[in-house]
Every structure is written in structure tokens, then in C-alpha cells.
Coordinates of C-alpha atoms in Angstrom, one line a residue:
M19 CA 140.4 155.1 124.6
T20 CA 141.0 154.4 128.3
F21 CA 144.5 154.4 129.9
E22 CA 145.3 153.3 133.4
N23 CA 147.5 155.4 135.7
T24 CA 151.1 154.5 134.8
A25 CA 153.0 155.9 137.8
L26 CA 153.6 152.5 139.4
L27 CA 154.8 150.9 136.2
T28 CA 158.3 151.6 137.4
D29 CA 161.1 150.3 139.6
Q30 CA 161.3 151.4 143.2
Y31 CA 164.9 152.7 142.8
E32 CA 163.6 155.4 140.5
L33 CA 161.7 156.8 143.5
T34 CA 164.4 156.3 146.0
M35 CA 166.8 158.2 143.8
V36 CA 164.3 161.1 143.7
A37 CA 164.1 161.0 147.5
A38 CA 167.8 161.3 147.8
A39 CA 168.1 163.9 145.1
L40 CA 165.5 166.2 146.6
R41 CA 167.8 166.6 149.6
Q42 CA 170.5 167.9 147.3
P43 CA 170.8 170.6 144.6
I44 CA 171.1 167.9 142.0
A45 CA 167.3 167.4 142.0
H46 CA 166.7 170.6 140.1
R47 CA 169.8 170.7 137.9
S48 CA 169.3 170.7 134.1
C49 CA 170.0 167.2 132.7
V50 CA 169.9 165.3 129.5
F51 CA 169.0 161.6 129.4
E52 CA 169.5 159.5 126.3
V53 CA 168.0 156.2 125.1
F54 CA 170.2 154.1 122.9
A55 CA 171.2 150.5 122.2
R56 CA 174.9 149.6 122.6
R57 CA 174.5 146.8 120.2
L58 CA 171.9 144.9 118.2
P59 CA 170.7 141.5 119.2
D60 CA 172.8 138.6 117.8
G61 CA 172.0 138.0 114.1
R62 CA 170.2 141.3 113.6
R63 CA 171.4 143.9 111.1
Y64 CA 169.1 146.7 112.0
G65 CA 166.5 147.7 114.5
V66 CA 163.0 149.3 114.2
V67 CA 161.8 152.0 116.5
A68 CA 158.4 151.4 117.9
G69 CA 156.5 152.5 121.0
T70 CA 157.3 156.2 120.9
G71 CA 153.6 157.0 120.5
R72 CA 152.8 154.8 123.5
V73 CA 155.5 156.5 125.5
I74 CA 153.9 159.9 124.8
D75 CA 150.4 158.6 125.6
E76 CA 151.4 157.0 128.9
L77 CA 153.4 160.0 130.0
A78 CA 150.2 162.0 130.3
H79 CA 149.0 159.4 132.8
F80 CA 152.1 159.2 134.9
R81 CA 150.5 160.7 138.0
F82 CA 150.6 159.9 141.7
G83 CA 147.0 159.8 143.0
D84 CA 145.8 158.5 146.3
E85 CA 146.2 154.9 145.4
E86 CA 149.7 155.4 144.1
I87 CA 150.7 157.5 147.1
A88 CA 149.4 154.8 149.5
I89 CA 152.0 152.5 148.0
V90 CA 155.0 154.8 147.9
E91 CA 154.5 156.5 151.2
K92 CA 155.4 153.1 152.8
F93 CA 159.1 153.7 152.0
L94 CA 159.4 157.4 151.2
D95 CA 159.7 160.5 153.3
A96 CA 156.9 163.1 153.5
E97 CA 158.8 165.6 151.4
T98 CA 159.2 163.2 148.5
V99 CA 155.6 162.1 148.8
A100 CA 154.4 165.7 148.6
W101 CA 156.6 166.2 145.5
L102 CA 155.2 163.1 143.8
R103 CA 151.6 164.3 144.4
D104 CA 152.3 167.3 142.3
Y105 CA 154.5 165.5 139.7
R106 CA 153.9 166.5 136.1
F107 CA 156.6 166.1 133.5
S108 CA 157.5 169.5 132.2
G109 CA 160.5 168.8 130.1
D110 CA 161.3 168.3 126.4
I111 CA 161.7 165.1 124.5
D112 CA 163.2 164.6 121.0
G113 CA 163.6 161.3 119.3
Y114 CA 163.5 159.0 116.3
R115 CA 160.0 158.8 114.9
E116 CA 158.2 155.4 115.0
G117 CA 159.0 153.3 112.0
E118 CA 162.6 154.7 111.9
L119 CA 165.5 152.3 111.6
Y120 CA 168.1 152.4 114.3
F121 CA 171.6 151.1 114.8
P122 CA 174.1 150.8 117.7
G123 CA 174.6 154.1 119.3
S124 CA 171.6 155.8 117.7
P125 CA 170.2 158.5 120.1
I126 CA 166.7 157.1 119.8
L127 CA 165.2 159.4 122.5
T128 CA 166.6 162.5 124.2
V129 CA 164.9 163.7 127.4
R130 CA 165.7 167.2 128.7
A131 CA 164.5 167.9 132.2
E132 CA 165.5 168.5 135.8
F133 CA 167.2 165.5 137.2
A134 CA 164.3 164.4 139.5
E135 CA 161.7 164.8 136.7
G136 CA 163.8 162.9 134.1
V137 CA 165.2 160.1 136.1
L138 CA 161.7 159.0 137.2
L139 CA 160.8 158.1 133.7
E140 CA 163.6 155.5 133.0
T141 CA 161.6 152.3 133.6
L142 CA 158.4 153.5 131.9
I143 CA 160.3 154.6 128.7
L144 CA 162.5 151.5 128.5
S145 CA 159.8 149.0 129.2
I146 CA 157.8 150.4 126.3
L147 CA 160.6 151.0 123.8
N148 CA 162.4 147.8 124.5
H149 CA 159.3 145.7 124.1
D150 CA 157.7 147.4 121.1
S151 CA 161.0 147.9 119.2
A152 CA 161.9 144.2 119.7
I153 CA 158.5 143.1 118.2
A154 CA 158.7 145.6 115.3
S155 CA 162.2 144.5 114.5
A156 CA 161.2 140.8 114.4
A157 CA 158.1 141.6 112.4
A158 CA 160.0 143.6 109.9
R159 CA 162.3 140.6 109.2
M160 CA 159.2 138.4 108.7
V161 CA 157.5 140.9 106.4
S162 CA 160.7 141.2 104.3
A163 CA 160.9 137.4 104.1
A164 CA 157.3 137.2 103.1
G165 CA 157.7 139.6 100.2
T166 CA 154.3 140.6 98.8
R167 CA 152.4 137.9 100.7
P168 CA 150.5 139.2 103.7
I169 CA 151.1 138.2 107.3
I170 CA 148.4 137.9 110.0
E171 CA 149.7 138.4 113.6
M172 CA 148.0 136.0 116.0
G173 CA 150.2 135.9 119.0
S174 CA 147.7 136.9 121.7
R175 CA 147.5 133.5 123.3
R176 CA 151.3 133.3 123.7
T177 CA 152.0 136.4 125.7
H178 CA 150.6 138.7 128.5
E179 CA 147.2 140.1 127.7
R180 CA 148.5 143.7 127.7
A181 CA 151.6 142.8 125.8
A182 CA 149.5 141.2 123.1
V183 CA 147.9 144.6 122.3
A184 CA 151.2 146.4 122.2
S185 CA 152.7 143.6 120.1
S186 CA 149.9 143.9 117.5
R187 CA 150.5 147.6 117.3
A188 CA 154.2 147.2 116.8
A189 CA 153.8 144.4 114.3
Y190 CA 151.4 146.6 112.2
I191 CA 154.1 149.4 112.1
A192 CA 156.4 146.7 110.6
G193 CA 154.0 145.9 107.8
V194 CA 151.9 143.0 109.2
A195 CA 148.6 143.1 107.4
A196 CA 146.2 142.3 110.3
T197 CA 145.9 141.0 113.8
S198 CA 143.7 138.6 115.6
N199 CA 143.6 140.9 118.7
L200 CA 140.4 142.8 118.9
E201 CA 141.7 145.3 121.6
A202 CA 144.4 146.3 119.2
A203 CA 141.7 146.8 116.5
R204 CA 139.7 149.0 118.9
R205 CA 142.5 151.0 120.4
Y206 CA 144.8 151.5 117.5
G207 CA 142.7 150.7 114.4
V208 CA 144.8 147.7 113.3
P209 CA 142.8 145.6 110.8
S210 CA 141.5 142.4 112.4
A211 CA 141.1 138.9 111.1
G212 CA 140.1 135.4 112.3
T213 CA 137.8 132.5 111.6
A214 CA 137.9 129.3 113.7
A215 CA 140.2 126.9 115.6
H216 CA 140.4 123.1 115.7
A217 CA 138.0 123.1 118.7
F218 CA 135.2 124.2 116.4
T219 CA 135.7 121.3 114.1
L220 CA 136.1 118.9 116.9
A221 CA 132.9 120.0 118.5
F222 CA 130.9 118.6 115.6
T223 CA 131.4 115.0 116.8
G224 CA 128.3 112.8 117.5
P225 CA 127.5 109.2 118.0
G226 CA 128.6 108.5 114.5
G227 CA 131.9 110.1 115.0
P228 CA 133.5 113.4 113.7
D229 CA 131.5 115.4 111.1
E230 CA 134.0 117.8 109.5
K231 CA 131.5 118.7 106.7
A232 CA 129.0 119.8 109.3
A233 CA 131.6 122.1 110.9
F234 CA 132.5 123.6 107.6
A235 CA 128.9 124.1 106.6
A236 CA 128.2 125.9 109.9
Q237 CA 131.1 128.2 109.5
I238 CA 130.2 129.1 106.0
D239 CA 126.6 129.6 107.0
A240 CA 127.7 132.2 109.6
L241 CA 130.7 133.8 107.8
G242 CA 130.1 133.3 104.1
V243 CA 131.9 131.4 101.4
G244 CA 134.8 133.8 101.6
T245 CA 135.9 132.4 105.0
T246 CA 139.0 130.3 105.7
L247 CA 138.5 126.7 106.6
L248 CA 141.0 124.9 108.8
V249 CA 141.6 121.6 107.0
D250 CA 144.2 119.8 109.1
T251 CA 142.1 118.7 112.1
Y252 CA 142.0 115.1 110.9
D253 CA 143.3 114.3 107.5
I254 CA 144.3 117.2 105.2
T255 CA 143.5 115.5 101.9
A256 CA 140.0 114.6 103.2
G257 CA 139.7 118.1 104.8
V258 CA 140.4 119.9 101.5
R259 CA 137.9 117.6 99.7
N260 CA 135.3 118.2 102.3
A261 CA 135.9 122.0 102.3
I262 CA 135.3 122.3 98.5
E263 CA 132.3 119.9 98.6
V264 CA 130.7 122.2 101.2
G265 CA 132.0 125.6 100.1
G266 CA 132.3 125.1 96.4
T267 CA 135.1 126.2 94.1
G268 CA 134.6 129.8 95.3
L269 CA 135.8 129.1 98.8
G270 CA 138.0 131.9 100.1
A271 CA 140.8 129.9 101.7
V272 CA 142.0 126.9 103.5
R273 CA 144.5 126.9 106.4
I274 CA 147.2 124.5 107.3
D275 CA 148.5 124.7 110.9
S276 CA 150.8 121.7 111.3
G277 CA 153.1 119.3 109.5
D278 CA 155.7 120.0 106.8
L279 CA 154.1 123.2 105.5
G280 CA 156.0 123.3 102.2
V281 CA 155.2 119.8 101.2
L282 CA 151.6 120.1 102.3
A283 CA 151.1 123.5 100.6
R284 CA 152.2 121.9 97.3
Q285 CA 149.9 119.0 97.8
V286 CA 146.9 121.2 98.8
R287 CA 147.5 123.5 95.8
H288 CA 147.4 120.6 93.4
Q289 CA 144.3 119.2 95.0
L290 CA 142.5 122.5 95.0
D291 CA 143.4 123.1 91.3
D292 CA 142.2 119.6 90.4
L293 CA 138.9 120.3 92.2
G294 CA 138.5 123.5 90.2
A295 CA 139.1 125.8 93.2
T296 CA 141.9 127.6 91.5
E297 CA 141.3 130.9 93.3
T298 CA 141.0 129.4 96.8
R299 CA 144.0 130.7 98.8
I300 CA 146.3 128.8 101.1
V301 CA 147.0 130.1 104.6
V302 CA 149.8 128.5 106.7
S303 CA 150.5 129.0 110.4
G304 CA 152.3 127.1 113.2
D305 CA 155.3 128.7 115.0
L306 CA 156.5 130.5 111.9
D307 CA 159.5 132.8 112.1
E308 CA 161.4 134.7 109.4
Y309 CA 163.6 131.6 108.5
A310 CA 160.5 129.4 108.1
I311 CA 158.8 132.0 106.0
A312 CA 161.9 132.5 103.8
S313 CA 162.0 128.7 103.3
L314 CA 158.4 128.8 102.0
R315 CA 159.1 131.5 99.3
A316 CA 158.9 129.0 96.5
E317 CA 155.8 127.3 97.8
P318 CA 152.2 128.1 96.8
V319 CA 151.5 129.9 100.0
D320 CA 149.2 133.0 99.9
T321 CA 149.2 134.2 103.6
Y322 CA 151.2 133.5 106.7
G323 CA 150.0 133.4 110.3
V324 CA 152.6 134.2 112.9
G325 CA 152.4 134.2 116.7
T326 CA 154.8 132.5 119.1
S327 CA 158.0 133.4 117.2
L328 CA 156.9 137.0 117.0
V329 CA 155.7 137.8 120.5
T330 CA 158.1 135.7 122.6
G331 CA 161.7 136.3 123.5
S332 CA 163.1 133.6 121.2
G333 CA 161.7 135.3 118.2
A334 CA 161.9 138.9 119.3
P335 CA 165.0 139.2 121.5
T336 CA 165.2 142.4 123.6
A337 CA 166.2 145.5 121.9
G338 CA 168.7 146.1 124.7
M339 CA 168.0 149.8 125.0
V340 CA 169.3 151.8 128.0
Y341 CA 168.4 155.1 129.5
K342 CA 171.5 157.1 130.5
L343 CA 172.3 160.5 132.0
V344 CA 174.7 162.1 129.4
E345 CA 174.8 165.8 130.5
V346 CA 174.4 167.8 133.7
D347 CA 174.2 171.6 133.4
G348 CA 175.8 171.4 130.0
V349 CA 178.7 169.3 131.2
P350 CA 179.0 165.9 129.5
V351 CA 179.0 162.9 131.8
A352 CA 179.7 159.2 130.8
K353 CA 179.6 155.8 132.4
R354 CA 183.0 154.1 132.5
A355 CA 182.0 150.5 133.4
S356 CA 183.5 147.9 131.1
H357 CA 181.1 146.7 128.4
K358 CA 178.5 149.2 129.6
E359 CA 180.2 152.4 128.5
S360 CA 178.4 155.5 127.3
R361 CA 179.4 158.6 125.4
G362 CA 178.8 161.9 127.2
G363 CA 177.0 164.9 126.0
A364 CA 173.7 165.6 124.4
K365 CA 173.6 164.2 120.9
T366 CA 171.6 164.1 117.7
A367 CA 171.9 162.2 114.5
I368 CA 171.7 162.4 110.7
R369 CA 171.6 159.7 108.1
A370 CA 173.7 159.9 104.9
A371 CA 172.5 158.3 101.7
R372 CA 173.6 158.0 98.1
P373 CA 171.6 159.8 95.4
T374 CA 170.0 156.4 94.7
G375 CA 168.6 156.5 98.3
T376 CA 170.8 153.7 99.7
I377 CA 171.9 154.5 103.2
V378 CA 175.7 154.8 103.7
E379 CA 176.1 155.7 107.4
E380 CA 174.5 157.1 110.5
I381 CA 176.3 160.1 111.9
V382 CA 176.0 161.0 115.6
Y383 CA 177.1 164.4 116.6
R384 CA 176.8 166.9 119.5
S385 CA 173.5 168.8 119.7
G386 CA 173.8 172.4 118.8
E387 CA 176.9 171.9 116.6
P388 CA 176.9 172.3 112.8
K389 CA 176.0 169.2 110.8
P390 CA 179.1 167.2 109.9
A391 CA 180.0 167.3 106.2
S392 CA 179.4 164.3 104.0
D393 CA 180.3 165.2 100.4
G394 CA 178.0 164.0 97.7
L395 CA 175.5 162.4 100.0
T396 CA 172.0 163.3 101.0
L397 CA 171.6 164.1 104.7
R398 CA 168.4 163.6 106.7
D399 CA 167.8 164.6 110.3
L400 CA 166.6 161.7 112.4
Q401 CA 165.4 163.2 115.6
I402 CA 162.1 165.1 115.6
P403 CA 160.4 167.1 118.4
L404 CA 158.0 164.9 120.4
V405 CA 157.3 166.7 123.7
R406 CA 157.6 170.4 124.6
G407 CA 157.0 171.7 128.1
G408 CA 155.5 168.3 129.0
D409 CA 152.9 168.4 126.2
P410 CA 152.9 166.3 123.0
V411 CA 153.9 168.3 119.9
P412 CA 150.9 168.7 117.7
G413 CA 150.8 166.8 114.4
L414 CA 153.0 163.9 115.3
P415 CA 153.2 161.1 112.8
T416 CA 150.4 158.6 113.0
L417 CA 150.5 154.8 113.1
T418 CA 149.9 154.8 109.3
D419 CA 152.7 157.3 108.8
A420 CA 155.0 155.1 110.8
R421 CA 154.1 152.0 108.7
A422 CA 154.8 153.9 105.5
H423 CA 158.0 155.4 106.8
L424 CA 159.4 152.0 107.7
A425 CA 158.5 150.5 104.3
D426 CA 160.5 153.3 102.7
G427 CA 163.4 152.8 105.2
L428 CA 163.7 149.1 104.5
V429 CA 164.0 149.8 100.8
S430 CA 166.9 152.2 101.5
L431 CA 169.0 149.6 103.3
P432 CA 172.0 148.1 101.5
W433 CA 170.9 144.8 100.1
E434 CA 172.9 142.8 102.6
G435 CA 171.1 144.5 105.4
L436 CA 167.9 142.6 104.6
G437 CA 169.6 139.2 104.7
L438 CA 168.8 136.8 107.5
S439 CA 172.5 135.8 107.9
H440 CA 174.7 137.0 110.8
G441 CA 176.9 140.0 110.2
D442 CA 177.7 143.5 111.1
P443 CA 175.0 146.2 111.3
A444 CA 173.7 147.1 107.9
V445 CA 174.8 150.7 108.4
P446 CA 177.8 151.9 110.3
T447 CA 177.6 154.6 113.0
R448 CA 180.1 157.4 112.9
Y449 CA 180.6 159.6 115.9
V450 CA 181.6 163.3 115.6
L451 CA 181.8 164.3 119.2
D452 CA 185.1 166.2 119.5
A453 CA 186.3 165.8 123.0
A454 CA 183.2 164.2 124.4
P455 CA 184.1 161.4 126.9
K456 CA 184.3 157.9 125.4
V457 CA 185.1 154.9 127.6

């Protein structure tokens, strides 16, 4: 697969900080940076980590070649420009694996490097993790609401063309069955799906008016009787009748994209059964979110199509992750600003669960210290090695691994954690940090 140079996918202040740091000893001091979310978005009970794999991939392409240097030398001194030409991240990164649940304060990513090397990565890391984790968290709620019924992600036309590919990947981690985005299928192996839009049916209009049957016949001729016919272009009742007349009772599925989906799904199911098409499935789409999906649980819907509410800010609010310096030469440092506080010192985390597997709490403690005790509970380390000496650790979990890991994690949540109602995080975070600064 092809990746573009990612060095300029950043904010200018990352580079001006480096320029100032290189004039001082701080540039080469050993530092620890930490990615965490102070809180979950309103109404969310858990978050899902996604994008870690993309961070590692893009890190390898964070280089300042001639084109990048031509931009930055406009505002940087010669010494900094020379340093950037030779830039290669050589530090270590630990973090939560993709598909891991996270909660407020979870040390999702820990970057250990010299100050100049590490501070330069803030924007790249946050832009990927904030976007992908927001999409995965939203998709996980939709998948939970859908139960055993599959979801197809079809949000490409509602977001940036590059964001669409990342969204498909993140949604797949969360359990979405397929995507309409072919670049995501090529780049990440996400299963793809798609048939036809209303424009196809509308195109079959001649002097005698619309010919829905001709449109259906053409689609079946090209794609086979297992295809999904969009039946709501004109009149749904007539559309279903035309679909079965053309495709027969073995037609794969019909799709409803507008109207009161619950009422229409019931009507269409009765009509299909009366026509003998008892195995023809019903696909519904049209700005569905987790609440709409949950409201359709009792309806005869077989598959959901989601798009706008998954890939836009209204459905996938930002994960709110931040990238903070927490340690300099082994000394904890912490931000004191009101409502933007941080806890100093390098940290790691474990998750405690009952013998039944239900999660009880997340415990954040200082790196290098013994694990805190939690009597009678099973403890699991949450951070894994991701990068060592600037290189990815061999054998990192795959996209399929992440998908399976999240499915197991969702089952381990307390039952109230899967609810769509507002409330506290499903799992509390406990800090065991001794005298680490907290403001």
C-alpha cells in the first residue's frame, strides 16, 4: 500500500517549539508524553481505542524531504531545518491495543523520547487517535444496538475522502460487517458491499414515463438474483411487487431508504411473505444512529446501513484525547490549568475483573512500580509494547485481532455500560500514584 509523507500533517507550533528547544538543553532531555482523555463525550459510557495501527504506519513516513523543507524553512532557522532533514523517531511507544476499551484517565499511549523528537508527534498522533477512536466508539454503540443483525458502513459521501477510508477501518474494528468504501477494502481488507442508488432507477425513464421493472431487471442481469433492490424510489408497495415480479421469490433483499422505517419494514415483510418471498431480506438505511437502530429491534429488519450519523461529528463526537508531557528526566510534571489538569509521572494501567469476567475497575499506577493489589479479582495489563527504538514491534495485533478483542471487551462490561442512556463511565478509574502531582 502507498502512504504519503506525513511530516506536514501537523501544526506549525510543533516545529517552532522544536526550534526554541534546540537552543536549550531541553531538546535532548529524556521525556515521557502521554495520550489520555480527561472525560468521555456526553452520553458515552466507554470509549474504543482505534487508530493505533495507523499511527505506527504513518510514523514511518514522518520525514522531511525537499518538498517539506521548502515549506518549513520559510519560518525556521537553518539549524532547525538541518535537524528536521535528519529526523527519525528513535524512541519507544507503549499503549492500549486497538479494540481496547478506554475510560477517563486511561494512559492510551505513552511516548518515551527526547523532548524534540517526542513533541513533534503530538498533532499526528492526536489527529489519528481522536478521529478513529470517535468513529469506533460510535460504531460499537450501533453494533451493540443491532445485536446479531449486520451493519454496512456507507458514510463515504458524507465526509472527507481520506477520512472515509479511516472511518471504514475504525468501524470494522467495532464490528461493522462491511463498507461501501473500496479504498478501505483495498488498503485494509475490509469486506465491501454495494448495489445501486436511486439514480439508477430514475435513469430508466422514457417517453412512457418511469420503468422501475426495467431498472430492476438490468440490475439483476448484471449482479444476479441475490442482489438488493432499492424499492422506495417511487412507491414502496409497487416497488416491492415489481421487485418480486422481476427477481422472483428468491430475490436476495430489498432496501428501504426513507420514511418511517419501522412501519415500512413491517408492511414490506408482510407483502414479501404474501408474495412467497419469505427468504428475501430487508435492508434499511437513512441517517440511522444507535437510537434509531435500537428502536427497530422489534421490527423485521435484517441489515442496517449507516453513514451520516457514524462519520460526522453529531454521531461520533470527538474522543477529546490530549497529548501531554508528564515526565522530564524522571521528574513528574503536571499541568495546573483549571479544567485542563493532568497527573504527572509516567503511568501504566491494569483492568480488574470478577471471576465471571465482568470489569470492576481500571487502575492507573506509576510505571515501574509493583501492580496494586486487588483481592479476588483478575488483573490484566492494558499497555503493550508498540514501538522500540523507532521501529514497530514485530507481531502486533492485526485488524482482525482488534475486532475480536473489542467483541470480547464489550461482553465484559457491566450491563449498564451498554445502555444508551446518560450516566457515569461504565467502569471507574482508580489512581495509585503516591505523591504524583494532581491538580
